[in-house]
Short mmCIF file of C-alpha atoms and ligand atoms in Angstrom, two decimals:
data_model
loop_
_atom_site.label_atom_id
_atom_site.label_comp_id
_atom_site.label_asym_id
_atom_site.label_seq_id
_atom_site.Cartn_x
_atom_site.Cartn_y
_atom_site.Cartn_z
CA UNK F 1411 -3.66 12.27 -24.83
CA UNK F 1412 -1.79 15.46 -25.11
CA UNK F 1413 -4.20 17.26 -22.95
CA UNK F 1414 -2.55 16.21 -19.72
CA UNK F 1415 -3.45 18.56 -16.60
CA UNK F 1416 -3.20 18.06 -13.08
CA UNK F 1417 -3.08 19.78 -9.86
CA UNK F 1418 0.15 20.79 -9.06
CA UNK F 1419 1.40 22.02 -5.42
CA UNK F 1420 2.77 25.33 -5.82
CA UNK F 1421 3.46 26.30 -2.08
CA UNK F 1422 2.10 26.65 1.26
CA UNK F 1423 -1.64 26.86 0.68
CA UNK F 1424 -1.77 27.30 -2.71
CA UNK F 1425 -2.43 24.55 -5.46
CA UNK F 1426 -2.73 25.31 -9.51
CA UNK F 1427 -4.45 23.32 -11.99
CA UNK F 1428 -1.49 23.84 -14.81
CA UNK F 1429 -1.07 21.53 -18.09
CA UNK F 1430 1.15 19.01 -16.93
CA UNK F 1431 3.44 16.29 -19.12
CA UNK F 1432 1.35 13.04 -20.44
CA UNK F 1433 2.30 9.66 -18.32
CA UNK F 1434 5.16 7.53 -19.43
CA UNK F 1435 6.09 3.97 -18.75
CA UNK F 1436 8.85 5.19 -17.26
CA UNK F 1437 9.98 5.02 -13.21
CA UNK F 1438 11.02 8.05 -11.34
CA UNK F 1439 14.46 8.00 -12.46
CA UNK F 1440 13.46 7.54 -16.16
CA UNK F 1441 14.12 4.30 -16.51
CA UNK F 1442 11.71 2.64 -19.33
CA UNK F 1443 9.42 -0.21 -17.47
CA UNK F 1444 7.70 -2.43 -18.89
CA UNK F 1445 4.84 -3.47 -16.22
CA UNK F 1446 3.13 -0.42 -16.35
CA UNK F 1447 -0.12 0.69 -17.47
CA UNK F 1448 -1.27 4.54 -18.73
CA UNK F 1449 -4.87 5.00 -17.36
CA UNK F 1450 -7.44 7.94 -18.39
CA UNK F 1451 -8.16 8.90 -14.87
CA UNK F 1452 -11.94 8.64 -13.95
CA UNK F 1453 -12.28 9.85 -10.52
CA UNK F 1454 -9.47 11.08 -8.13
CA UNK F 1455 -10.04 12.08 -4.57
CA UNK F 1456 -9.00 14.88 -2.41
CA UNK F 1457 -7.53 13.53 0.84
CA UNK F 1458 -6.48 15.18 4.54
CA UNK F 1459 -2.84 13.47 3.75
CA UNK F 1460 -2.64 16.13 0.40
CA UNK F 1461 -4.07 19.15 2.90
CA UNK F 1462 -0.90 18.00 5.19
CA UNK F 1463 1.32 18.96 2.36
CA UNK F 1464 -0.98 22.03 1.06
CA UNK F 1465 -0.76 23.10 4.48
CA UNK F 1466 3.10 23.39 4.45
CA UNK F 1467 3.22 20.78 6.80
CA UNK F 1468 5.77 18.44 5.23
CA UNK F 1469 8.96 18.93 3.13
CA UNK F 1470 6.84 18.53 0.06
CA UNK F 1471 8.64 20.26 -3.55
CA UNK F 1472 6.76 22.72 -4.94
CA UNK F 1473 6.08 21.86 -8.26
CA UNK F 1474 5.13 18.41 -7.48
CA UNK F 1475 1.48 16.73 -8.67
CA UNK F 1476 -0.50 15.62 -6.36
CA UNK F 1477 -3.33 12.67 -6.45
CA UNK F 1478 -2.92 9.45 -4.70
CA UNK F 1479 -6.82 8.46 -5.31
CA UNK F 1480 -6.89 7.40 -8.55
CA UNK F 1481 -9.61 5.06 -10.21
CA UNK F 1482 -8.86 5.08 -14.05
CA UNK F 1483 -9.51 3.18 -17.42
CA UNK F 1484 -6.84 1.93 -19.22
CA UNK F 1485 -5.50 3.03 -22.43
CA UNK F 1486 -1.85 1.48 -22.97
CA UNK F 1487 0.04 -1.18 -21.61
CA UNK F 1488 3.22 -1.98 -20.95
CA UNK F 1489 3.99 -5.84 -22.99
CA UNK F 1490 4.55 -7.20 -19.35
CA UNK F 1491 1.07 -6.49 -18.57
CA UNK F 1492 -0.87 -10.02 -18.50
CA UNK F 1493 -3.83 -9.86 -16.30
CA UNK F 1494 -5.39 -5.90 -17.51
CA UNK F 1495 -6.81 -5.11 -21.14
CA UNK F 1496 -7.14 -1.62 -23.17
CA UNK F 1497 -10.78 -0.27 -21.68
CA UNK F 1498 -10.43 -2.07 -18.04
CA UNK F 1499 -11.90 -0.24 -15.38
CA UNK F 1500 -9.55 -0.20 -12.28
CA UNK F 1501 -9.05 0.92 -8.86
CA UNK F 1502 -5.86 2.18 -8.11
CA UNK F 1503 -4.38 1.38 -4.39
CA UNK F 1504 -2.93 4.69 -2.93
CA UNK F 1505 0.49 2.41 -2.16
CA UNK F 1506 2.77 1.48 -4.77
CA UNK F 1507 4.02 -1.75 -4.27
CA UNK F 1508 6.63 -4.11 -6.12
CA UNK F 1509 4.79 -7.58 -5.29
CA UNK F 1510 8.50 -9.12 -5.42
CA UNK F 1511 9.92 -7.99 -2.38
CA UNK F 1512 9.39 -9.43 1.27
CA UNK F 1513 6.89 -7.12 3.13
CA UNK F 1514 5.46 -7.10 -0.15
CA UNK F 1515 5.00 -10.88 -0.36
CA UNK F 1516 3.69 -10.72 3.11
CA UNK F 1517 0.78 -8.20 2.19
CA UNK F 1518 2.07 -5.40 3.71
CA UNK F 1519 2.17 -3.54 0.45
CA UNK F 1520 2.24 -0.10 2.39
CA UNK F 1521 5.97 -0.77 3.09
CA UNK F 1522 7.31 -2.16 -0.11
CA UNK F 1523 10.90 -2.16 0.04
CA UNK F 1524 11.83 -1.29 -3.88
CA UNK F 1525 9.93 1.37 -4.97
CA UNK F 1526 11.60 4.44 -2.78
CA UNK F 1527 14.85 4.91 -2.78
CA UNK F 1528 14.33 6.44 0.47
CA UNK F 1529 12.99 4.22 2.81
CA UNK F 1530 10.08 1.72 3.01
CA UNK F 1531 6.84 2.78 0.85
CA UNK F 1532 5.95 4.10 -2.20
CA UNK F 1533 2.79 6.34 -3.36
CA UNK F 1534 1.70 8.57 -6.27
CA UNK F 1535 2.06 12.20 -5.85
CA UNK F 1536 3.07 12.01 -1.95
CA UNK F 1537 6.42 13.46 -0.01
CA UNK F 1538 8.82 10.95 0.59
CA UNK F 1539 6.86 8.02 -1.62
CA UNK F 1540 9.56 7.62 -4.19
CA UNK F 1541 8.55 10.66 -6.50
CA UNK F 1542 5.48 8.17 -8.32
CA UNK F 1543 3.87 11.27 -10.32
CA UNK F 1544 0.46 12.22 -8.86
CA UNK F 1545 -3.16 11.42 -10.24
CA UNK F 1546 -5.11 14.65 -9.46
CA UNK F 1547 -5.00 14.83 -13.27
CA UNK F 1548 -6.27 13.74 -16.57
CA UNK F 1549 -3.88 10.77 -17.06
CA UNK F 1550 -1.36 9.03 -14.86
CA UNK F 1551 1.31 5.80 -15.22
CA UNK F 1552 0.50 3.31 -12.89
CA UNK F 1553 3.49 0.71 -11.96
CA UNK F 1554 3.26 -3.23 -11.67
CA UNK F 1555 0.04 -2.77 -12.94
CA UNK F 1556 -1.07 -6.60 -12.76
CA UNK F 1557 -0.08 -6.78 -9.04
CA UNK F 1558 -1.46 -3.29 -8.23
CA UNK F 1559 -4.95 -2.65 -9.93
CA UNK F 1560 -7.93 -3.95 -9.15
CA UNK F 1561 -10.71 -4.41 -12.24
CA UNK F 1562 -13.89 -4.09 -11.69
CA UNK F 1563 -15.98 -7.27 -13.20
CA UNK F 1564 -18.58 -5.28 -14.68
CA UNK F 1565 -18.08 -1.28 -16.09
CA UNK F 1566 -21.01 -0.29 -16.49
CA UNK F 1567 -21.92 -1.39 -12.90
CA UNK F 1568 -19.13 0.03 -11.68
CA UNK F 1569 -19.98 3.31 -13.33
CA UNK F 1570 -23.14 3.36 -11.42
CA UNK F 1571 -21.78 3.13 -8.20
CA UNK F 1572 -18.01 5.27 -8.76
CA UNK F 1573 -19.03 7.59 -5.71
CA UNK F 1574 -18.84 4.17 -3.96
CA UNK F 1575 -16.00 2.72 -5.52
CA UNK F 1576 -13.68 5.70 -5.75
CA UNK F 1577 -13.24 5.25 -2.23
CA UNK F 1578 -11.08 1.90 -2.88
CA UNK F 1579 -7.94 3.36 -3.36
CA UNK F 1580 -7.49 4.76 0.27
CA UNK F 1581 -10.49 6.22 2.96
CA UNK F 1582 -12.78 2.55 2.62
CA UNK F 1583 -9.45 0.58 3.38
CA UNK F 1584 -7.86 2.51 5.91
CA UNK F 1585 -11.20 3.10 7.90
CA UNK F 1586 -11.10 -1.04 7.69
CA UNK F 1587 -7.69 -1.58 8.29
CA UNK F 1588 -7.92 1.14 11.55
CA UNK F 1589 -11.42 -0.29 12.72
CA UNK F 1590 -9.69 -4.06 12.21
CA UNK F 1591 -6.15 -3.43 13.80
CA UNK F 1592 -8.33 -1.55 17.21
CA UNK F 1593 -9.94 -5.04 17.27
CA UNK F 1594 -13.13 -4.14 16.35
CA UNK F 1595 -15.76 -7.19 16.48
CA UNK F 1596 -19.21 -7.83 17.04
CA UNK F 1597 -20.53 -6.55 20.15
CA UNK F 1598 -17.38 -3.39 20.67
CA UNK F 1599 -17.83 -0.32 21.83
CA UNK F 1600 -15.73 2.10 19.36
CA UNK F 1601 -14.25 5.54 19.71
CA UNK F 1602 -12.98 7.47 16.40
CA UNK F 1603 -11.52 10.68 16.64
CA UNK F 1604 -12.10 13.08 13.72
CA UNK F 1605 -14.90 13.40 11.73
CA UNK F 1606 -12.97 13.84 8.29
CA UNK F 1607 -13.67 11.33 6.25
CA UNK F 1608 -11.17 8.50 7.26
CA UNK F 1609 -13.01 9.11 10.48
CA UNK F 1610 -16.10 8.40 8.92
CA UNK F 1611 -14.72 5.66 6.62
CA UNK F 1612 -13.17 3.91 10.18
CA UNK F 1613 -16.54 4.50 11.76
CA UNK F 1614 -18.55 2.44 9.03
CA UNK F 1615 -16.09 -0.17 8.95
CA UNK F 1616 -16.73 -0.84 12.51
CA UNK F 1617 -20.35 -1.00 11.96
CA UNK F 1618 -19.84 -3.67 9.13
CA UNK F 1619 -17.61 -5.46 11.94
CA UNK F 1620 -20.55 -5.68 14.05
CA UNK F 1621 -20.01 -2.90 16.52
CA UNK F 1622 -22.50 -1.88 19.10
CA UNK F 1623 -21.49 1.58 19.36
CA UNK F 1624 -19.25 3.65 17.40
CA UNK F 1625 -18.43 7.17 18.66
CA UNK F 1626 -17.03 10.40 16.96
CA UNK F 1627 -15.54 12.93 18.49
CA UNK F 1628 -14.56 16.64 16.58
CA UNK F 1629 -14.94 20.38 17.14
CA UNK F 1630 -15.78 20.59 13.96
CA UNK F 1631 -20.35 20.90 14.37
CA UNK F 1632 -20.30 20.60 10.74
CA UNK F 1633 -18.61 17.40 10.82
CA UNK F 1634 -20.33 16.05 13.90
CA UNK F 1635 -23.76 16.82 12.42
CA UNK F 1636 -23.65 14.81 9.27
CA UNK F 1637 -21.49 11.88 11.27
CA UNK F 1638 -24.86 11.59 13.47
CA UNK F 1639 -27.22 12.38 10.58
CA UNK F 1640 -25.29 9.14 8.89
CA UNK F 1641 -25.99 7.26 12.58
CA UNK F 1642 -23.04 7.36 14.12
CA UNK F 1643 -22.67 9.16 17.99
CA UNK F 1644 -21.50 12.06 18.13
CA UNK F 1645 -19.29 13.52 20.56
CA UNK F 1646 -18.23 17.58 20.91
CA UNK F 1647 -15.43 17.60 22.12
CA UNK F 1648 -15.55 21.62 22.66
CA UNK F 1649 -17.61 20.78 25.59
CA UNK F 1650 -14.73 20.27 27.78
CA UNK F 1651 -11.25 18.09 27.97
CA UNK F 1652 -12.15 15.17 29.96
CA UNK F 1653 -12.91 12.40 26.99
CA UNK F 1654 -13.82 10.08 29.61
CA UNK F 1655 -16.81 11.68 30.82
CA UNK F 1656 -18.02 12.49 27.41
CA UNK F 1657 -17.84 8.90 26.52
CA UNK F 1658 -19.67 7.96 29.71
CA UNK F 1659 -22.61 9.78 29.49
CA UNK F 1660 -23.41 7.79 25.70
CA UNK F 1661 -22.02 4.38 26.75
CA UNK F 1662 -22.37 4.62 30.74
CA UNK F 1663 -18.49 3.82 31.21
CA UNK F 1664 -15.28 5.84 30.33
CA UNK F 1665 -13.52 3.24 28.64
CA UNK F 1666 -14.22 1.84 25.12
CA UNK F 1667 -12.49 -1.88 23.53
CA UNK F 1668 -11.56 -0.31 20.53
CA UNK F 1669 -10.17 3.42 19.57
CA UNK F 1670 -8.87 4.69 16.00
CA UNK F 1671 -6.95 7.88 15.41
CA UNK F 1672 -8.29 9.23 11.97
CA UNK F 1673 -6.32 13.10 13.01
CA UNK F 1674 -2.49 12.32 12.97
CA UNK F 1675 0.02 15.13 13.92
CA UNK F 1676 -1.90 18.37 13.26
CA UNK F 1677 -4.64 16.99 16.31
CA UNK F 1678 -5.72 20.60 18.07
CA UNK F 1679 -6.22 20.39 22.00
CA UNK F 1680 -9.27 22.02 24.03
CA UNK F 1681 -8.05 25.41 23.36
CA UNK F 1682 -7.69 25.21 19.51
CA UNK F 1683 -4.23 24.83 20.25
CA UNK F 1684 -2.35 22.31 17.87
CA UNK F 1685 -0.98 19.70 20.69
CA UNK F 1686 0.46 16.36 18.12
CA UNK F 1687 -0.06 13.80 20.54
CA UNK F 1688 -3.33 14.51 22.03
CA UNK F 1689 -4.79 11.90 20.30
CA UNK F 1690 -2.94 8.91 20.83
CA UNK F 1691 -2.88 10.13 24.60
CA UNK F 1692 -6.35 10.15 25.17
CA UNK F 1693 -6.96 7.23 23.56
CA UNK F 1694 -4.74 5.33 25.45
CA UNK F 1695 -6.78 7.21 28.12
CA UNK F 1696 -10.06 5.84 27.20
CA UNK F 1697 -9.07 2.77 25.92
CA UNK F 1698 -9.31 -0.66 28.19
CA UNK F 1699 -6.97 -2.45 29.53
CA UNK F 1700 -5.85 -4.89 26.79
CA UNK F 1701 -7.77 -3.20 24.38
CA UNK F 1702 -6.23 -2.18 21.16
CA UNK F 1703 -5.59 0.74 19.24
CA UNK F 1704 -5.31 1.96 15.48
CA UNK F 1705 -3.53 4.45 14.07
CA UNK F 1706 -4.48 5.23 10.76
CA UNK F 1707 -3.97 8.71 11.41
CA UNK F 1708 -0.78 10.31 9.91
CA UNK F 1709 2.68 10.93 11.59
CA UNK F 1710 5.64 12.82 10.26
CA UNK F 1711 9.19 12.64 9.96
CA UNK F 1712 9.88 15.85 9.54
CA UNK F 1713 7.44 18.84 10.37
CA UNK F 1714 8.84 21.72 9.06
CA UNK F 1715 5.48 23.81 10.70
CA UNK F 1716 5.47 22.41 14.27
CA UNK F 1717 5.05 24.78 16.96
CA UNK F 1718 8.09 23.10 19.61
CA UNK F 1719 11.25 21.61 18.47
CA UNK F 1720 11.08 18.10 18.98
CA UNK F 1721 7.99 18.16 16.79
CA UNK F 1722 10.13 19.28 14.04
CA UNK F 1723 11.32 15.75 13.74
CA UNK F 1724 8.33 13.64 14.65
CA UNK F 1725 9.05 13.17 18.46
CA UNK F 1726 6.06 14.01 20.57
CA UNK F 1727 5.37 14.03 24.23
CA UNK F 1728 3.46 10.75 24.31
CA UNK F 1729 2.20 9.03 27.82
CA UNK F 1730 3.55 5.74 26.70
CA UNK F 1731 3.75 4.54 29.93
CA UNK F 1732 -0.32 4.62 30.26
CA UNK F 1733 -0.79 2.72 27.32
CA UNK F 1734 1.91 0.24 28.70
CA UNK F 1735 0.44 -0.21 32.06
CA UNK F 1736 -3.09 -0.83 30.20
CA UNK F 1737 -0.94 -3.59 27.86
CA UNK F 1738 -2.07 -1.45 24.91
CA UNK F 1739 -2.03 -2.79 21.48
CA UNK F 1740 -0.97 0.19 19.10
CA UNK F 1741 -1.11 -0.56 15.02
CA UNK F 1742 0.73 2.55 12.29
CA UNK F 1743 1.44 3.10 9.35
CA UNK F 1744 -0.13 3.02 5.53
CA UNK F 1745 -2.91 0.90 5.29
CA UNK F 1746 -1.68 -1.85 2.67
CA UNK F 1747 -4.77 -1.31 0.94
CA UNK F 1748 -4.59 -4.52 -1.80
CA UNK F 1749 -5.31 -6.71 1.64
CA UNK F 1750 -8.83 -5.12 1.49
CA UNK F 1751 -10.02 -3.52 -1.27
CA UNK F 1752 -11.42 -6.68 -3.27
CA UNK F 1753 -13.74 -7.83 -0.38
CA UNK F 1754 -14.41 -4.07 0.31
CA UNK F 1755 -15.29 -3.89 -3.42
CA UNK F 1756 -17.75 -6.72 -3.35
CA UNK F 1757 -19.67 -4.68 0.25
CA UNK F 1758 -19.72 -2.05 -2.63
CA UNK F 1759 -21.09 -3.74 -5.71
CA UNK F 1760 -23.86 -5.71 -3.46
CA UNK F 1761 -24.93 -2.52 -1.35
CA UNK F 1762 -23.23 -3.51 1.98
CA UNK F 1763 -21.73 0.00 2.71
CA UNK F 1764 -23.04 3.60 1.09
CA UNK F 1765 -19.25 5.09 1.95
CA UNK F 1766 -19.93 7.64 -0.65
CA UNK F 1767 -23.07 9.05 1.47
CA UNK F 1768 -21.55 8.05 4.96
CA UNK F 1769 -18.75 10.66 3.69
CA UNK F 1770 -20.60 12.93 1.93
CA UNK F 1771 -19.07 12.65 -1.48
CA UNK F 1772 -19.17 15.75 -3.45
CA UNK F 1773 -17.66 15.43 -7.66
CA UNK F 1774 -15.65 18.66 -8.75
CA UNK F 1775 -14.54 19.10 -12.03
CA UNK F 1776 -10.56 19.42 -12.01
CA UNK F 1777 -10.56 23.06 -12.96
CA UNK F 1778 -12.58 23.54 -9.38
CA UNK F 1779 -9.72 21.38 -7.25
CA UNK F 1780 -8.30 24.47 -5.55
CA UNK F 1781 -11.69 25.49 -4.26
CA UNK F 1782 -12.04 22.11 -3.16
CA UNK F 1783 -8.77 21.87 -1.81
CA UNK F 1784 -9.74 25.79 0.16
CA UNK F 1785 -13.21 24.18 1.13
CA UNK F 1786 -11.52 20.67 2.58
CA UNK F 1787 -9.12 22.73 4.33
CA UNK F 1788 -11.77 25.10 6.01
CA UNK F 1789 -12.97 21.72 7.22
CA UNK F 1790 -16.15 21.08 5.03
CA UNK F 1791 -18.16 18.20 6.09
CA UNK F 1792 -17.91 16.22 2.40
CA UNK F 1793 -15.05 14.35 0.61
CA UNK F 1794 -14.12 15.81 -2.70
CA UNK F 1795 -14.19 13.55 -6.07
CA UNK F 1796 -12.72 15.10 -8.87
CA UNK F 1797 -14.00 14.58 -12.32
CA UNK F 1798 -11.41 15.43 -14.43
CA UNK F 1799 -13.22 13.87 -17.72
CA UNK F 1800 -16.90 14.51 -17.03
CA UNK F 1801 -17.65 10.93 -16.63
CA UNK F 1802 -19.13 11.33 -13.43
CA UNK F 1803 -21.15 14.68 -14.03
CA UNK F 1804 -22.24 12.38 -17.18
P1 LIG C 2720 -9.32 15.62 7.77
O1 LIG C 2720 -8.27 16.66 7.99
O2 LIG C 2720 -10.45 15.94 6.87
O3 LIG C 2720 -9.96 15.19 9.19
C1 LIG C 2720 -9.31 15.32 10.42
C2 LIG C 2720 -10.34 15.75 11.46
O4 LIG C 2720 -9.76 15.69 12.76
C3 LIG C 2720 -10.84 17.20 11.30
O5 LIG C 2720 -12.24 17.21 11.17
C4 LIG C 2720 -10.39 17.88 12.58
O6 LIG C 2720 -11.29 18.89 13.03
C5 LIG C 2720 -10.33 16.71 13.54
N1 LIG C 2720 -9.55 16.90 14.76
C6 LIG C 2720 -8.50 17.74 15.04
N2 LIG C 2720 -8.07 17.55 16.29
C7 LIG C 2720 -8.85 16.58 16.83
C8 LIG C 2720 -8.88 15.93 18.11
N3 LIG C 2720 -8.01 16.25 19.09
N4 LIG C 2720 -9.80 14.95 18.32
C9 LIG C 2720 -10.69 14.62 17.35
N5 LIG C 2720 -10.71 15.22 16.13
C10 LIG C 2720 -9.79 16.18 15.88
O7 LIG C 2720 -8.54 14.35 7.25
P2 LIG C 2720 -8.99 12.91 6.68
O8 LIG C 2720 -8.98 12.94 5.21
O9 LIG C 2720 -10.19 12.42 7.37
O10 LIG C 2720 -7.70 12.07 7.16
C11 LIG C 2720 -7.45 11.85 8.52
C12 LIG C 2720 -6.02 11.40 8.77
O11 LIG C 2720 -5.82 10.13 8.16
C13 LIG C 2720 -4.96 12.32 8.16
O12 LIG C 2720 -3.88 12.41 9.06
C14 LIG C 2720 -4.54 11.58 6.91
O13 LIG C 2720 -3.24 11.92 6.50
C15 LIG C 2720 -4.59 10.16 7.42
N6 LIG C 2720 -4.62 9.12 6.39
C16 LIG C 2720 -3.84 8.02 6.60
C17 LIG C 2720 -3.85 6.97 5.73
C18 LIG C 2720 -3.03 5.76 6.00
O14 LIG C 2720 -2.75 4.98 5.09
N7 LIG C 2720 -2.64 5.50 7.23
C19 LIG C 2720 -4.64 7.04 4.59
C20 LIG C 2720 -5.47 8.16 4.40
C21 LIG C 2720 -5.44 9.20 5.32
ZN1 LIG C 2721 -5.67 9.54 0.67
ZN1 LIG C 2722 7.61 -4.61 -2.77
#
């Protein structure tokens, strides 16, 4: 090692690529642990949960590495490490998880109870995940590594399909876990709104569910031309405000079974105006009655950015009382992404699901990941792998 870099978060807007410490087996708080693993990181994504951060849209410290993407090889072990050898190839779940406590033991990894001292959930390089150093780098620690990682059977397979597979440790999960908890099935019409690429991850999870329609609505004409060139329906939602109507004229009705937020808190309005909860209020618009919907989408604590003061804290003006009347079912949080990304994997390896075309994925080296982070931000239709060892370019 001793070449560590990584992408650190400087403030609002601004991201350096700076030399950076090399990965311990150490915790947070320094203490020495023994379960972990030190990975060369192979590919590490850019995702719209870093550009809420970049943005200046959380309480994130500057000087903090980001990365919560990571797929890696690993090069050390901790002597607790029984299931992962030196030269495994693995695929790093976004959430860090303890696999001891109870949510954890339940598979709902994305709320592990031990890992943050300040409240449920842990994650690498993320605000309020417990302060796990990022992965936007050249090497990273990676915690309860046997519980945690996933190795690929075969490396050099996997190598020939890591634009597929980097998608693992976050977008190809939560577009399942947001297409499964809307109740997507065989046969469902489907609404996702945003066209980033958890939008586009949710809207080909649907179509390996078996829907019959699966709609996306943006502003962004960038966006909503590749989601249709990748045969999805698009829908423009500058044309006017009244979702309904727009979804009518593709499926003949204004109501869909299943809807999934892929926008979260910084969702604009007609105008161009940001407006938090206009999402989850027209879905629970254009949803059925008894239909369900999922939330992958983020929500905030603490909004240091929002326009109104409520906001500030999280609490938005939602029409819960729609969604009640309609006997709504409405799913959050962090996708627990260890309940998916082995069967996900094997879509992958047998050519199920070409996520990395669906989202347009486009490798960067690291010393490019602040003009990908400027690109992503200006709302480029592609989802940016970084490289940060050449292996992909290679
Ligand atoms: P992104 O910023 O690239 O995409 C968001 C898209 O939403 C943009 O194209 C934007 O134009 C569009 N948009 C804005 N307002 C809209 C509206 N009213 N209706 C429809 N579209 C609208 O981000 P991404 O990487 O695709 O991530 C999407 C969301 O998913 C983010 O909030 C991210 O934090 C979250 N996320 C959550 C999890 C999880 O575990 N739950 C995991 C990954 C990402
Ligand atoms: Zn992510
Ligand atoms: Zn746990």
């Amino acid at each position: 090692m001793a070449d560590n870099r990584g992408v650190v978060y400087i403030g609002t807007r601004k991201v350096e690529v700076q030399d950076i410490p090399d990965p311990k087996l150490e915790d947070p708080r320094g203490r020495r642990i023994d379960h972990g693993v030190i990975l060369k990181i192979v590919s590490t994504n850019i995702c719209g949960s870093d550009q809420h951060m970049v943005r200046g849209r959380t309480t994130a410290p500057s000087g903090m590495v980001l990365g919560h993407e990571i797929t890696g090889e690993v090069i050390e072990k901790g002597p607790d490490v029984e299931r992962l050898e030196i030269g495994d190839l693995v695929s790093v779940p976004f959430n860090v998880a303890c696999g001891r406590c109870r949510t954890c033991r339940q598979g709902d990894t994305g709320v592990c109870l031990t890992v943050n001292e300040g409240r449920a959930g842990g994650a690498y390089g993320y605000v309020d995940m417990g302060g796990w150093i990022g992965g936007q780098a050249r090497y990273v620690m990676a915690p309860y590594a046997d519980f945690n990682l996933l190795k690929f059977p075969d490396k050099a397979q996997a190598m020939s399909k890591i634009r597929d597979l980097t998608m693992l440790t976050d977008i190809l999960p939560t577009g399942y876990h947001g297409a499964l908890t809307a109740g997507v099935g065989v046969g469902s019409t489907v609404y996702v709104a945003g066209a980033g690429p958890v939008g586009l991850a949710a809207a080909a999870a649907a179509r390996l569910l078996g829907a019959a329609v699966v709609m996306i609505g943006d502003f962004n004409k960038e966006r909503l031309a590749h989601a249709k060139k990748v045969g999805f329906e698009p829908i423009d939602l500058s044309a006017h405000d009244r979702l309904g109507e727009l979804v009518e004229q593709v499926i003949g009705a204004p109501e869909v079974d299943s809807a999934i937020d892929a926008v979260g808190f910084e969702a604009k309005g007609h105008g161009g105006a940001e407006q938090p909860a206009i999402v989850l209020n027209q879905m629970m618009e254009i949803t059925r009655a008894a239909g369900s919907i999922g939330i992958p989408g983020l929500y905030v604590t603490e909004d240091p950015g929002a326009k109104d003061q409520a906001a500030k804290t999280g609490s938005l003006s939602l029409r819960l009382g729609l969604g009640w009347a309609k006997s709504h079912s409405l799913h959050t949080g962090q996708t627990p992404v260890l309940k998916y990304n082995r069967q996900l994997m094997m879509a992958l390896l047998h050519d199920r699901l070409p996520i990395a075309d669906i989202v347009n994925a486009q490798v960067i080296s690291l010393e490019d990941a602040p003009s990908g982070y400027a690109d992503f931000d200006k709302g480029a239709a592609a989802k940016f792998v970084i490289d940060p060892h050449g292996m992909l370019a290679a």
